[in-house]
Structure formats: structure tokens, C-alpha cells
Coordinates of C-alpha atoms and ligand atoms in Angstrom, one line a residue:
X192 CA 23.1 -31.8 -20.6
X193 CA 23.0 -35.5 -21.1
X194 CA 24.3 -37.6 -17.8
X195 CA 27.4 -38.5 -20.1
X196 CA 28.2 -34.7 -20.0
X197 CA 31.5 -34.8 -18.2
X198 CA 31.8 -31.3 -17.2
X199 CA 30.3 -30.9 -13.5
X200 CA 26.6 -29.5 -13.3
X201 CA 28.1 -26.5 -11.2
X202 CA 30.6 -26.0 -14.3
X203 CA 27.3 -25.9 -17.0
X204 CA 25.3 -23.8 -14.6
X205 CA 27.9 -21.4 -14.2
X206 CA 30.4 -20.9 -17.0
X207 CA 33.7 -19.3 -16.6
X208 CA 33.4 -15.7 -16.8
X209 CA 35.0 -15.4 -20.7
X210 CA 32.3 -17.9 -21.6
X211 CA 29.9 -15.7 -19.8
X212 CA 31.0 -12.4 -21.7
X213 CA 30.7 -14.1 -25.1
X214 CA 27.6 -15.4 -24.7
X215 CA 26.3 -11.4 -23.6
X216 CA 28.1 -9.7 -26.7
X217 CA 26.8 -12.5 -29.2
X218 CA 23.2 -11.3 -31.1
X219 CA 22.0 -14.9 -30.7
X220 CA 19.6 -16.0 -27.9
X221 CA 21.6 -16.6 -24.7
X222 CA 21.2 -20.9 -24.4
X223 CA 18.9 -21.9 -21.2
X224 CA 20.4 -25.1 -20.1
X225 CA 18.0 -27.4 -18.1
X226 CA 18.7 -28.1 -14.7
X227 CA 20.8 -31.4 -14.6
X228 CA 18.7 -34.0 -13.2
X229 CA 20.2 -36.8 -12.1
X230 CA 19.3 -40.7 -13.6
X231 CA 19.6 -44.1 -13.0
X232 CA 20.1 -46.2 -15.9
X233 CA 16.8 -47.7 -15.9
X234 CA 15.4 -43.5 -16.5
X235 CA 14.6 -43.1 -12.9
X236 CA 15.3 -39.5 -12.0
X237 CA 16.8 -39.4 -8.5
X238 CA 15.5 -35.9 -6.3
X239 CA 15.1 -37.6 -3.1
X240 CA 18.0 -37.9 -0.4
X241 CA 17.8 -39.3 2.6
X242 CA 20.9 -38.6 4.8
X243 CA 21.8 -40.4 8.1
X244 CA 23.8 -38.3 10.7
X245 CA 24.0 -40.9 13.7
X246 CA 22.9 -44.9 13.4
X247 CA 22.9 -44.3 17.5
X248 CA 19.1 -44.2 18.6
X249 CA 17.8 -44.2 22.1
X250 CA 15.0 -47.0 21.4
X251 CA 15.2 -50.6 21.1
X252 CA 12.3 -51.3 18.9
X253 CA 11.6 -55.0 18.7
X254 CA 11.5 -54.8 15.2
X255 CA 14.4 -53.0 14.5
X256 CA 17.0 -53.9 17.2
X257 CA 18.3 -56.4 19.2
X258 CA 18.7 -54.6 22.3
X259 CA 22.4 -55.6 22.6
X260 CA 23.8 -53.9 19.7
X261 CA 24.9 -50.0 19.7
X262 CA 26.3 -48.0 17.4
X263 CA 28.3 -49.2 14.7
X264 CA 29.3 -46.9 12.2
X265 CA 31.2 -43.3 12.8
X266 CA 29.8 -40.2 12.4
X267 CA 31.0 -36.6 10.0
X268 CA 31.2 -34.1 10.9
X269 CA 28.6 -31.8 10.4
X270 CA 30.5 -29.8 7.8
X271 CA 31.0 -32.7 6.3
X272 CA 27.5 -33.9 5.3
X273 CA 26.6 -30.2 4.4
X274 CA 29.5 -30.1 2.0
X275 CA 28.1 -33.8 0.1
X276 CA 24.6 -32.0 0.3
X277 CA 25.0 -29.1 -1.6
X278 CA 26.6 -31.2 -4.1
X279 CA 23.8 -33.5 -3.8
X280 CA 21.8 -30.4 -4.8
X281 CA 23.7 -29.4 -7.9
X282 CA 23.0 -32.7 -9.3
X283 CA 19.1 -32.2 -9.0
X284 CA 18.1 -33.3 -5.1
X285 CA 15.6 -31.0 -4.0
X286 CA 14.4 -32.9 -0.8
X287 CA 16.5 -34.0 2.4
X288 CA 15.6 -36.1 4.8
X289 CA 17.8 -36.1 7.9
X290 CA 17.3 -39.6 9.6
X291 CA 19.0 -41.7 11.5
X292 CA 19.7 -43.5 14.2
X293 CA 18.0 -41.1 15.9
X294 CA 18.4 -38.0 14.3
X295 CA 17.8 -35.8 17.4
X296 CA 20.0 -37.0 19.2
X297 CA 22.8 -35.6 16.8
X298 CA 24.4 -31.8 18.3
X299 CA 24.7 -29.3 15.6
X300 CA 21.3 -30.6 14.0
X301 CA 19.5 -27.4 14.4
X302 CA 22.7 -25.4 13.1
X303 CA 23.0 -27.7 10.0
X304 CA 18.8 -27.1 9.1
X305 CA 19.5 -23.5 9.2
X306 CA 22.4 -23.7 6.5
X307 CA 20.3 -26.9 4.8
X308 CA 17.7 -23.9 4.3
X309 CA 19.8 -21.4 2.8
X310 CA 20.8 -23.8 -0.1
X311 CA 18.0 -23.7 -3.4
X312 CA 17.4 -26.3 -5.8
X313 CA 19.1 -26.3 -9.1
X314 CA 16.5 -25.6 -11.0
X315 CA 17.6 -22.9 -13.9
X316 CA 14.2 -21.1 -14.3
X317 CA 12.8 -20.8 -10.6
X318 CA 15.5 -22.1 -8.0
X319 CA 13.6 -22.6 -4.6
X320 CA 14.3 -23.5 -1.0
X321 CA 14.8 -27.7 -0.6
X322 CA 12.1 -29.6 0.7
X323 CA 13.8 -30.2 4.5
X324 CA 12.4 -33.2 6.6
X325 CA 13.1 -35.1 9.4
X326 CA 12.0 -38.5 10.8
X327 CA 12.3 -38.8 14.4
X328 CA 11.2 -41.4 17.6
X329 CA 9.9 -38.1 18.4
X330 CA 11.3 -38.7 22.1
X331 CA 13.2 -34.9 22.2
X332 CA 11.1 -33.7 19.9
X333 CA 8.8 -31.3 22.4
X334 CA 12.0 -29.3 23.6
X335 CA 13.2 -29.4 19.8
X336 CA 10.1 -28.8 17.4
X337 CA 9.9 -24.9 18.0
X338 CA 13.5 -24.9 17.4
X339 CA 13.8 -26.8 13.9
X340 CA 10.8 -25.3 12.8
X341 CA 12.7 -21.9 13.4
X342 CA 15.9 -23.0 11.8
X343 CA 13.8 -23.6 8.9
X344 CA 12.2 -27.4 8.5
X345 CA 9.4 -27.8 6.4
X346 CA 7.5 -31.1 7.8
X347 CA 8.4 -33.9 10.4
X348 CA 7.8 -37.9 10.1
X349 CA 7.3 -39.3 14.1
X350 CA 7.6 -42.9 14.6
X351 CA 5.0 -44.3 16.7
X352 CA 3.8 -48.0 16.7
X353 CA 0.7 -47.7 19.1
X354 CA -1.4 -45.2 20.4
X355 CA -1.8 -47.8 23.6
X356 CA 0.6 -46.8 25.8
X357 CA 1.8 -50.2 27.6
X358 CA 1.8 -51.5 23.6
X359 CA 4.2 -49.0 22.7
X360 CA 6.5 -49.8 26.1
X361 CA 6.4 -53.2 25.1
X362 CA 7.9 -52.4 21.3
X363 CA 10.3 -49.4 22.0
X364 CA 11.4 -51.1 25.2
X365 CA 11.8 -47.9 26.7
X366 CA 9.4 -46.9 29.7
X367 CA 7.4 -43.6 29.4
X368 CA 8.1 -43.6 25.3
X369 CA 4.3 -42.8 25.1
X370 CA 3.3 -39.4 27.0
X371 CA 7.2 -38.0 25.8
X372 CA 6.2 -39.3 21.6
X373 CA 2.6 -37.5 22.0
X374 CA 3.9 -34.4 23.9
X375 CA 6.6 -34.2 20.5
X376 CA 3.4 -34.7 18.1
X377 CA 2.1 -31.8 19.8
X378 CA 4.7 -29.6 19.8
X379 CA 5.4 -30.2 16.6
X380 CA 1.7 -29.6 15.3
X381 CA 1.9 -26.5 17.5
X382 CA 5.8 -25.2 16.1
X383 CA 3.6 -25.3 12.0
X384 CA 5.2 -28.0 11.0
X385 CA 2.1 -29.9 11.1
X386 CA 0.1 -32.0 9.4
X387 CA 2.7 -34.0 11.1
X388 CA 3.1 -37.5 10.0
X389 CA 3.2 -40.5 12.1
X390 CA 4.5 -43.5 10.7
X391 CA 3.5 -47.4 12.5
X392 CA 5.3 -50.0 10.9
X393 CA 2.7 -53.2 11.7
X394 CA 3.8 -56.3 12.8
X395 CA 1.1 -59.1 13.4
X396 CA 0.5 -60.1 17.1
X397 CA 2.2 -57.0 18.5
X398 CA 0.0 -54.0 16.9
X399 CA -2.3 -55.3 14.3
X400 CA -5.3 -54.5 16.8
X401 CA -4.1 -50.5 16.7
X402 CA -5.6 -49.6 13.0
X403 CA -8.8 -48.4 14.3
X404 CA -7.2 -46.7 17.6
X405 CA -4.8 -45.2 14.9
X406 CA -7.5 -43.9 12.7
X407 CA -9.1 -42.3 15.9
X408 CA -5.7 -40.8 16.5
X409 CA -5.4 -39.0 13.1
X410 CA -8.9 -37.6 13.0
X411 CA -8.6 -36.5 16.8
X412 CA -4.9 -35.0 16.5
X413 CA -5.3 -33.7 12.6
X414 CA -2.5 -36.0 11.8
X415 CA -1.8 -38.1 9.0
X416 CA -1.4 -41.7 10.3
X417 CA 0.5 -43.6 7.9
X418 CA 0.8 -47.4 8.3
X419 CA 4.3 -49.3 7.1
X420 CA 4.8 -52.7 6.1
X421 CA 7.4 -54.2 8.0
X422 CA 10.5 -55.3 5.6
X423 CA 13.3 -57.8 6.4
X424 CA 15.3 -54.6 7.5
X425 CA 15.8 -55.4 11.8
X426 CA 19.6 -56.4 13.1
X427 CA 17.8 -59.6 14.0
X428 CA 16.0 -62.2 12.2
X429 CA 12.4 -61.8 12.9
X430 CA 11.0 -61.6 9.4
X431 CA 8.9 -63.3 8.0
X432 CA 5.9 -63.0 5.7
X433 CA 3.3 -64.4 8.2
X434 CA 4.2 -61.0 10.2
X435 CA 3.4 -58.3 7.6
X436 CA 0.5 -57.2 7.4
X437 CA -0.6 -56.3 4.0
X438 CA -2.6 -53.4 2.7
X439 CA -5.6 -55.6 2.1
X440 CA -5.9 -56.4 5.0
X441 CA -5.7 -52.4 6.7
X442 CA -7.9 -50.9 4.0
X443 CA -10.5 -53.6 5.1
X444 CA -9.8 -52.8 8.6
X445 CA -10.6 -49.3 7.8
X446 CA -13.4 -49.5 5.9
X447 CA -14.8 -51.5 8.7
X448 CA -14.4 -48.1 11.3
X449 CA -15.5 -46.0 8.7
X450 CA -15.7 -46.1 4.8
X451 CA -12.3 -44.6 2.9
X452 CA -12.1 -42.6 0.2
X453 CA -9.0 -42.6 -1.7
X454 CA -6.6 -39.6 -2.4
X455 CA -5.1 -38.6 -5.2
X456 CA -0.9 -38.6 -4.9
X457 CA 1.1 -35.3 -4.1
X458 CA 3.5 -36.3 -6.1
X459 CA 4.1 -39.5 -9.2
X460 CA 6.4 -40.9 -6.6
X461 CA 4.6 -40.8 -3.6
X462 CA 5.4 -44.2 -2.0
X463 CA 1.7 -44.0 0.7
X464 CA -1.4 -44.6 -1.0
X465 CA -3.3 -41.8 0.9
X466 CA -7.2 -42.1 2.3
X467 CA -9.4 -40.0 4.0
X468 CA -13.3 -41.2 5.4
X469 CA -16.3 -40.7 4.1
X470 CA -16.8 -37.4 6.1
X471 CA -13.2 -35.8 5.3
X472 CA -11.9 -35.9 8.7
X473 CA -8.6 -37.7 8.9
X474 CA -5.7 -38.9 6.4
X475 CA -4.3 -42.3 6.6
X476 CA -1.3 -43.3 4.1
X477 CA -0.6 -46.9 3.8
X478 CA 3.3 -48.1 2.5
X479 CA 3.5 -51.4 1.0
X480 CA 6.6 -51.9 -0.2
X481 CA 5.7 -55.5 0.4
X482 CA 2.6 -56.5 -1.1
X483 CA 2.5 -53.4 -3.6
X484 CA 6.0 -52.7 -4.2
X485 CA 6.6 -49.4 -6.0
X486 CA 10.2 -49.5 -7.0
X487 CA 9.6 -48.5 -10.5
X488 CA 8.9 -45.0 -9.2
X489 CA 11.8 -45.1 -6.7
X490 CA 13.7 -41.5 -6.6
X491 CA 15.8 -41.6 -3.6
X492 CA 19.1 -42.3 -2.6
X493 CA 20.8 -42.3 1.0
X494 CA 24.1 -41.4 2.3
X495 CA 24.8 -43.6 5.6
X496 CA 25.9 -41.5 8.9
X497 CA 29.6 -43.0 8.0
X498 CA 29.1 -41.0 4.5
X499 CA 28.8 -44.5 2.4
X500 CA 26.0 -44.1 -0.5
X501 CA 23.3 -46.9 -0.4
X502 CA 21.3 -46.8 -4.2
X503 CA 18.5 -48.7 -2.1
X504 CA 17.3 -50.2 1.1
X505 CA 18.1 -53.9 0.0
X506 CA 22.0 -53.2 -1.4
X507 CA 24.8 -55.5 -0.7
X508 CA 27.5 -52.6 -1.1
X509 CA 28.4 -49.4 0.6
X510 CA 30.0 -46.8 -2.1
X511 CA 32.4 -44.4 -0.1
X512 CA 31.9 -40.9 -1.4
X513 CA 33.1 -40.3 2.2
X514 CA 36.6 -42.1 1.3
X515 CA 36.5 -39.2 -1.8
X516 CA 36.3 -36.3 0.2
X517 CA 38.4 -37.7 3.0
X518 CA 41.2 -38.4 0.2
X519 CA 41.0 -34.0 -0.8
X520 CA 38.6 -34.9 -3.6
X521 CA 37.0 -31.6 -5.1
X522 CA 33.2 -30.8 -5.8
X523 CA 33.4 -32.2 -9.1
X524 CA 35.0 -35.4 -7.9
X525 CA 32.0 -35.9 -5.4
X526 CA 29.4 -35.2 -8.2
X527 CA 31.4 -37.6 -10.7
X528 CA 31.2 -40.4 -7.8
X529 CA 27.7 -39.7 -7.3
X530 CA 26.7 -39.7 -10.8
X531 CA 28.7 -42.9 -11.2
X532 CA 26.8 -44.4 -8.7
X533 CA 23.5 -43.5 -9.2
X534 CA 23.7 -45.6 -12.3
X535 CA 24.3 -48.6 -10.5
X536 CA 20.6 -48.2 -8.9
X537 CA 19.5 -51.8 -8.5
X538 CA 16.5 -51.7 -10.7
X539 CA 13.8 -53.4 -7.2
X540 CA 14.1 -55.2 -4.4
X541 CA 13.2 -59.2 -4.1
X542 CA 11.4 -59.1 -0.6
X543 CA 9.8 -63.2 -0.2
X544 CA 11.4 -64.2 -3.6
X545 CA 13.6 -67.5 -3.2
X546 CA 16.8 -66.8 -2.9
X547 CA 16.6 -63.2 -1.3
X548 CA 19.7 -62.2 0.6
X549 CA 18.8 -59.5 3.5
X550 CA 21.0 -56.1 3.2
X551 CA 24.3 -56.1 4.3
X552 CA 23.0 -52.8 6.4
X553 CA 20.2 -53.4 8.7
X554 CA 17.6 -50.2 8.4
X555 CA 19.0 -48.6 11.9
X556 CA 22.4 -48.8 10.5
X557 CA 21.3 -47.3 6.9
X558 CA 18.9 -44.4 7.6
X559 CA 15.2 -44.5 7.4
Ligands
SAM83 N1 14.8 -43.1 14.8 C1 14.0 -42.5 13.8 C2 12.6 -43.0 13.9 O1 12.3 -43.8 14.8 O2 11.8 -42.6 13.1 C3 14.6 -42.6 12.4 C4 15.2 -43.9 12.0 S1 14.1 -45.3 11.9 C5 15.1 -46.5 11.4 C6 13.1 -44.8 10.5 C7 11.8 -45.5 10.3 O3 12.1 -46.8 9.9 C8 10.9 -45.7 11.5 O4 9.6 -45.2 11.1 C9 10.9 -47.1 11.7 O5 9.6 -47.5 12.3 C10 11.1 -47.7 10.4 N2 11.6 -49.1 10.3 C11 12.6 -49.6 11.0 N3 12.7 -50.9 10.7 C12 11.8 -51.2 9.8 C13 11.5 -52.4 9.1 N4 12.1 -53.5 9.3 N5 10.5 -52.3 8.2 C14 9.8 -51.1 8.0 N6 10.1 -50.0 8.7 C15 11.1 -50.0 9.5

């Protein structure tokens, strides 16, 4: 089915039952259709969903925040974004990741993963269970890991900027952040949901000295630290390029500890180039959609917590698939929206290029 095809992908998958019947009485070979997929107009095949259910979050990263500003967008219900999922997953998503805000501060969330989980990809041949992930402060998460790892999660992404406890006060703004972020780690490694990932976004002259510390961290927890360039993303203006710090400079870093060894990808679009040392113990993944920018190979999509479709991190619009639904809009008319829009992917971002206007979204307020 091309992506001009106008009947829905749930109409193709599963004809009307007359359709059905003639297809069984007829001696030729009954048709396998392949699994819609859907595409951006530059050929970008889009599996990757990253959904939003709260832009509230209970930290005040310096980096992200201000420290004044709360929430600003409403919330669905939790019906709601299940509803736009599974259409979502008709079309040819096959991972989720709930974000925020902070996503566990959102009620129903362990509900919601336990119907998330009963959904399968569209895949004709060999439908299987969605890839489900969360990213997290991590701040509930030791009460909550057993919990979503019951109602069915497959992996976690924590947030942590330091493994030095007063330098991780000092950027959360939030005393005790610390002991409660490595007791949620824990839990989680403990609840199998582990090798847990743990994500620092590096800012120069607030945790660049933490890249050795972190790749202790890793090979003493057995987690994969994975380092993030910081993007002109925060509700404030603090970028600038002076304050990323760029691979380059982290590999060498590394190598200094230790030497790396590179990994191979999990996947083509795999946005961390992954590392291990030279005696296997420890993974570190470093993001630079900066310096290396890998928005050729971009497959995701997010849906804000106000249901509003962002085709990437750097967008100037909001498209309201929530306005669709809201308006008594059927399945198809979701999946039309959202094919619609996916074709209006902006083809990269223009991070330090003259003339680059920041989002209209900052990232708190879009989903991580
Ligand atoms: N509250 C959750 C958390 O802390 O993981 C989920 C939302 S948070 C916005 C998602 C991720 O975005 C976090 O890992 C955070 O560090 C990262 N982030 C926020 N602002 C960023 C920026 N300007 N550049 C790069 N990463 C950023």
C-alpha cells in the first residue's frame, strides 16, 4: 500500500467480511499486504513515538527551566492518548515512549502500560508486543519500578546530570534529588528492566568534570551511561555553543580513564554512538545531535501532553490531532491527519546556523 493509498491501514489489514469470503473461495493465492509503514516525504520511515502525558515535572533543571514557570499545557485523558496510540500503531509505530514533564508524576500511568502492552505491532507476518519505554527524573521511580515493570515495560531512560551529589542539587534544584535518583536506578535494575539507561545532558562549567565519575558509575552499577549534548531546548536563554560539549571532546575524556572500543548500533537509527572499555566492563552512549547531527536517520514523532503532534524537536507549529478527536473524528480521520502530517517532517534541524529560530515549544513543554 503506497502512502497515497487512501483507504485507512486498519481498512487494508482487515477487509470487510464479503471481501474476506471472496478472497477464501477464489483458487488464486490469497494477497499478503505489507504492513503500512508510515513516511515522510524525504523516505524516512517513522516507527518511533514519543508521547508526552504531563509537561508538569517536579525538578527545575538549570538547563531546562526557569524555576518560575509551571505547567503550561492541559493534559487527556488517559483514554485519550491510548485511543491516538493504537492508531499510531496501525500506521507502523512499534515503540512508545511515555515522557514528559515528568512522566511519573501522571495517575493512571501504570494502568495505561498495562493496556500499551496488550496492543502488537502491525506487522502482517509476525505482529509482536510494542517496544514500551519510559524516561523519567527517576525521583518516584523506587516505589514505581516493580510496578511498571509488572504492567508490562520493557526498558527505562533515568535522567541524571552528576553522580556528585551537591552537583546534582545544584542543577535539579531540588535537595536530596541524589540518594531518591540512585535508590530509582536501583530499583529499577532490580524490577529487570535493566540495563537501565542513564542519560546526562553536559553543560560546560556545571558537569563537564563528571565523564570519568560517570564512566565509574556505569561499570560499577552495570548501567549504560549515555552522555547528551545540550540543544537550545531550555524555557530560558542559556544556549550557546561555548556550553556544549562535543563528542570529541568526551571520547578523549574517556579514552583518557580507559581506552574505548566502539559498538556496533542496535538498530540503523540508533541516535547514541555506543562504547565499551578495553576490558568489556561498562557501556557509554554518547548523543550529538549537535556536533554529529543524525537527522537523516530520524524516525520519531511526538504527540505533546495537550495531544498536538511535533514532526521534530526544532518545529515552529503544533498540528492538533487532539482538535480531531475532540471534534468526534473517527480512527480513520486520526490516521488521515497523521499521515498528512508526517509528510510535513522538516527534513533537519539548524542548531548554530545563522538565522536559527529556537522552537516555539521548549523541550519540557514538548516531551523528551
Ligand atoms: N522528566 C523526565 C526526565 O527528566 O527524564 C522526562 C522529560 S525530560 C525533558 C527528557 C530529557 O530531556 C532529559 O534527559 C533531559 O535531561 C533532557 N533535556 C532537557 N532539556 C534538554 C536540552 N536543552 N538539551 C538536551 N537534553 C535536554
Amino acid at each position: 500500500m503506497s502512502s497515497n493509498d487512501l483507504r485507512s491501514p486498519a481498512a487494508v489489514l482487515n477487509p470487510p467480511v464479503g471481501a474476506r469470503e471472496a478472497t477464501a473461495a477464489s483458487p488464486l493465492p490469497a494477497v499478503r499486504l505489507p504492513a503500512f509503514r508510515l513516511t515522510d516525504k524525504f523516505g524516512r520511515t517513522i516507527s518511533d513515538l514519543r508521547v508526552s502525558i504531563t509537561d508538569r515535572c517536579n525538578y527545575k533543571c538549570v538547563y531546562c527551566r526557569t524555576g518560575s514557570q509551571g505547567a503550561q499545557f492541559a493534559e487527556l485523558a488517559m483514554e485519550d492518548y491510548l485511543r491516538i496510540i493504537r492508531v499510531f500503531v496501525s500506521l507502523g509505530i512499534e515503540k512508545i515512549r511515555l515522557t514528559g514533564g515528568e512522566p511519573l508524576l501522571r495517575k493512571g500511568l501504570v494502568p495505561l502500560l498495562a493496556q500499551l502492552a496488550q496492543l502488537r505491532t502491525n506487522r502482517t507476518r509476525d505482529p509482536k508486543p510494542l517496544d514500551l519505554a519510559i524516561t523519567t527524573n527517576g525521583h518516584l521511580l523506587a516505589e514505581m519500578a516493580a510496578p511498571l515493570a509488572r504492567a508490562g515495560l520493557s526498558r527505562i531512560t533515568v535522567s541524571m546530570d552528576a553522580v556528585d551529589a551537591a552537583i546534582f542539587e545544584r542543577i535539579t534544584r531540588v535537595p536530596g534529588c541524589f540518594e531518591k535518583v540512585l535508590a530509582g536506578v536501583r530499583a529499577a535494575q532490580r524490577a529487570g528492566l535493566g540495563p537501565v539507561k542513564v542519560n546526562c545532558v553536559l553543560l560546560r562549567g556545571f558537569n563537564d568534570d563528571q565523564i570519568v565519575p560517570f564512566a565509574r558509575f556505569s561499570r560499577d552499577e552495570g548501567v549504560i551511561v549515555r552522555f547528551i549534548e545540550f540543544m537550545p531546548l531550555e524555557e530560558d536563554r542559556l544556549w550557546t555553543p561555548d556550553v556544549v560539549v562535543p563528542l570529541q571532546e568526551v571520547v578523549s575524556k574517556l579514552n583518557s580513564f580507559r581506552p574505548l572500543v566502539p559498538l556496533a548500533a542496535n538498530s540503523p537509527g540508533e541516535t547514541a554512538r555506543r562504547y565499551t572499555f578495553d576490558d568489556g566492563i561498562g557501556e557509554i552512549g554518547i548523543i550529538a545531535p549537535v556536533s554529529q547531527a543524525f537527522c537523516g536517520a530520524c524516525s520519531r514523532i511526538r504527540l505533546t501532553s495537550d495531544g498536538k503532534i511535533r514532526t521534530c524537536l526544532f518545529s515552529h507549529f503544533d498540528h492538533d490531532l487532539y482538535g480531531v478527536l475532540a471534534r468526534g473524528g473517527s480512527d480513520d480521520d486520526l490516521a488521515g491527519f497523521i499521515q498528512k502530517t508526517v509528510e510535513t517532517k522538516e527534513a533537519r534541524h539548524h542548531i548554530g546556523e545563522p538565522g536559527f529560530l529556537k522552537p516555539s515549544r521548549s523541550m519540557v513543554h514538548i516531551g523528551g
